[in-house]
GROMACS .gro file of C-alpha atoms in nm:
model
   68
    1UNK     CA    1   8.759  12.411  10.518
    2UNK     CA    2   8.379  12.473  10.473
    3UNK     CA    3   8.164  12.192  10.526
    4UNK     CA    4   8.164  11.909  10.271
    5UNK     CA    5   7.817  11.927  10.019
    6UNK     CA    6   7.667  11.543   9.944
    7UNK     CA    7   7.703  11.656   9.594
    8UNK     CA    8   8.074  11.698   9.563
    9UNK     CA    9   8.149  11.385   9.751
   10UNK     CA   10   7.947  11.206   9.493
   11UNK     CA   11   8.143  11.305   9.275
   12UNK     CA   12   8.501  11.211   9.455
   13UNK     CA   13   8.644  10.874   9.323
   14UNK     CA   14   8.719  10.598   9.592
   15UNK     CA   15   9.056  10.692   9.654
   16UNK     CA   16   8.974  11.089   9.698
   17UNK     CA   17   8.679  10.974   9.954
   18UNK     CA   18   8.981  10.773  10.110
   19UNK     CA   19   9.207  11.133  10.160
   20UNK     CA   20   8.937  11.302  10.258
   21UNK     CA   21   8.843  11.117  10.547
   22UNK     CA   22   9.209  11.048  10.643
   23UNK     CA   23   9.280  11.482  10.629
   24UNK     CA   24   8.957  11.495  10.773
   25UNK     CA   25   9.073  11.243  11.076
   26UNK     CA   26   9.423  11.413  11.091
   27UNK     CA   27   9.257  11.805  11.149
   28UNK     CA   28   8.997  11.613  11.414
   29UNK     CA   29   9.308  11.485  11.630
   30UNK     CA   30   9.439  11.876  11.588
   31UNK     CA   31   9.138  12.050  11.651
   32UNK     CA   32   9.128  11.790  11.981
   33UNK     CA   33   9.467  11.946  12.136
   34UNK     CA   34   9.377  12.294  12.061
   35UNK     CA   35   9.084  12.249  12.232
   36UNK     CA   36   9.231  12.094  12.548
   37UNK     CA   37   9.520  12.338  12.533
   38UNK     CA   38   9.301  12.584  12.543
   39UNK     CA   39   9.365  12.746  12.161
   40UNK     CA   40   9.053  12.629  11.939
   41UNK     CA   41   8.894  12.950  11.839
   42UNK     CA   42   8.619  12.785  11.582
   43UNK     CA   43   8.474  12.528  11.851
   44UNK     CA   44   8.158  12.429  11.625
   45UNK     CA   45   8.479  12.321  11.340
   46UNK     CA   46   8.517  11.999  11.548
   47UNK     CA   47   8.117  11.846  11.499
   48UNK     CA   48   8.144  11.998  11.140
   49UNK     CA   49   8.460  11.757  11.068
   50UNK     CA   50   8.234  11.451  11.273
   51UNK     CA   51   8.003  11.471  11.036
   52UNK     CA   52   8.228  11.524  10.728
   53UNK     CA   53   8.399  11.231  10.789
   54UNK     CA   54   8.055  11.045  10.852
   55UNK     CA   55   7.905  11.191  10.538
   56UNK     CA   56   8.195  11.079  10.355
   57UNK     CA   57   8.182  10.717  10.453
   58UNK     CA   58   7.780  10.701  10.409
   59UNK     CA   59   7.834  10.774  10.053
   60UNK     CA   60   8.114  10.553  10.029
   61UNK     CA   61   7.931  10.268  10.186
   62UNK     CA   62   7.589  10.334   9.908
   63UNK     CA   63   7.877  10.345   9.631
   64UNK     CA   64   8.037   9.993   9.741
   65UNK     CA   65   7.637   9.906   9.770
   66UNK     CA   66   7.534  10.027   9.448
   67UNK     CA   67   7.807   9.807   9.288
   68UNK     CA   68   7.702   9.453   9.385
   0.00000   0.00000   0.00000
C-alpha cells in the first residue's frame, strides 16, 4: 500500500477514515513481528503506516471541527 495522499482521505467518509486507520493499525502490529523476527524487507513501510494513520486522524479531527 503506497502512502495515503491528504486528498483522498478528504474525500473518505467517517466510517472509511475509521477502516483505514484500524487496517492501517492491524499491518503496523505485523510489520512489528517481522521486524523483530527478523523478516521485514521494506523497513521505511513501518514510519510510512505512522504517519498514515496520523494523517488520517488529523483530517478526521478538522472534519469533526469543521462541523460544530
Amino acid at each position: 500500500m503506497a502512502q495515503m495522499k491528504t486528498a483522498d482521505i478528504r474525500a473518505m467518509s467517517p466510517d472509511q477514515m475509521d477502516d483505514a486507520v484500524v487496517n492501517l493499525k492491524k499491518e503496523r502490529f505485523n510489520l512489528r513481528f517481522q521486524r523483530a523476527t527478523g523478516q521485514l524487507e521494506n523497513t521505511s513501510r513501518l514510519r510510512e503506516a505512522r504517519r498514515d494513520i496520523a494523517r488520517i486522524k488529523t483530517v478526521a479531527a478538522q472534519a469533526r471541527a469543521k462541523k460544530k
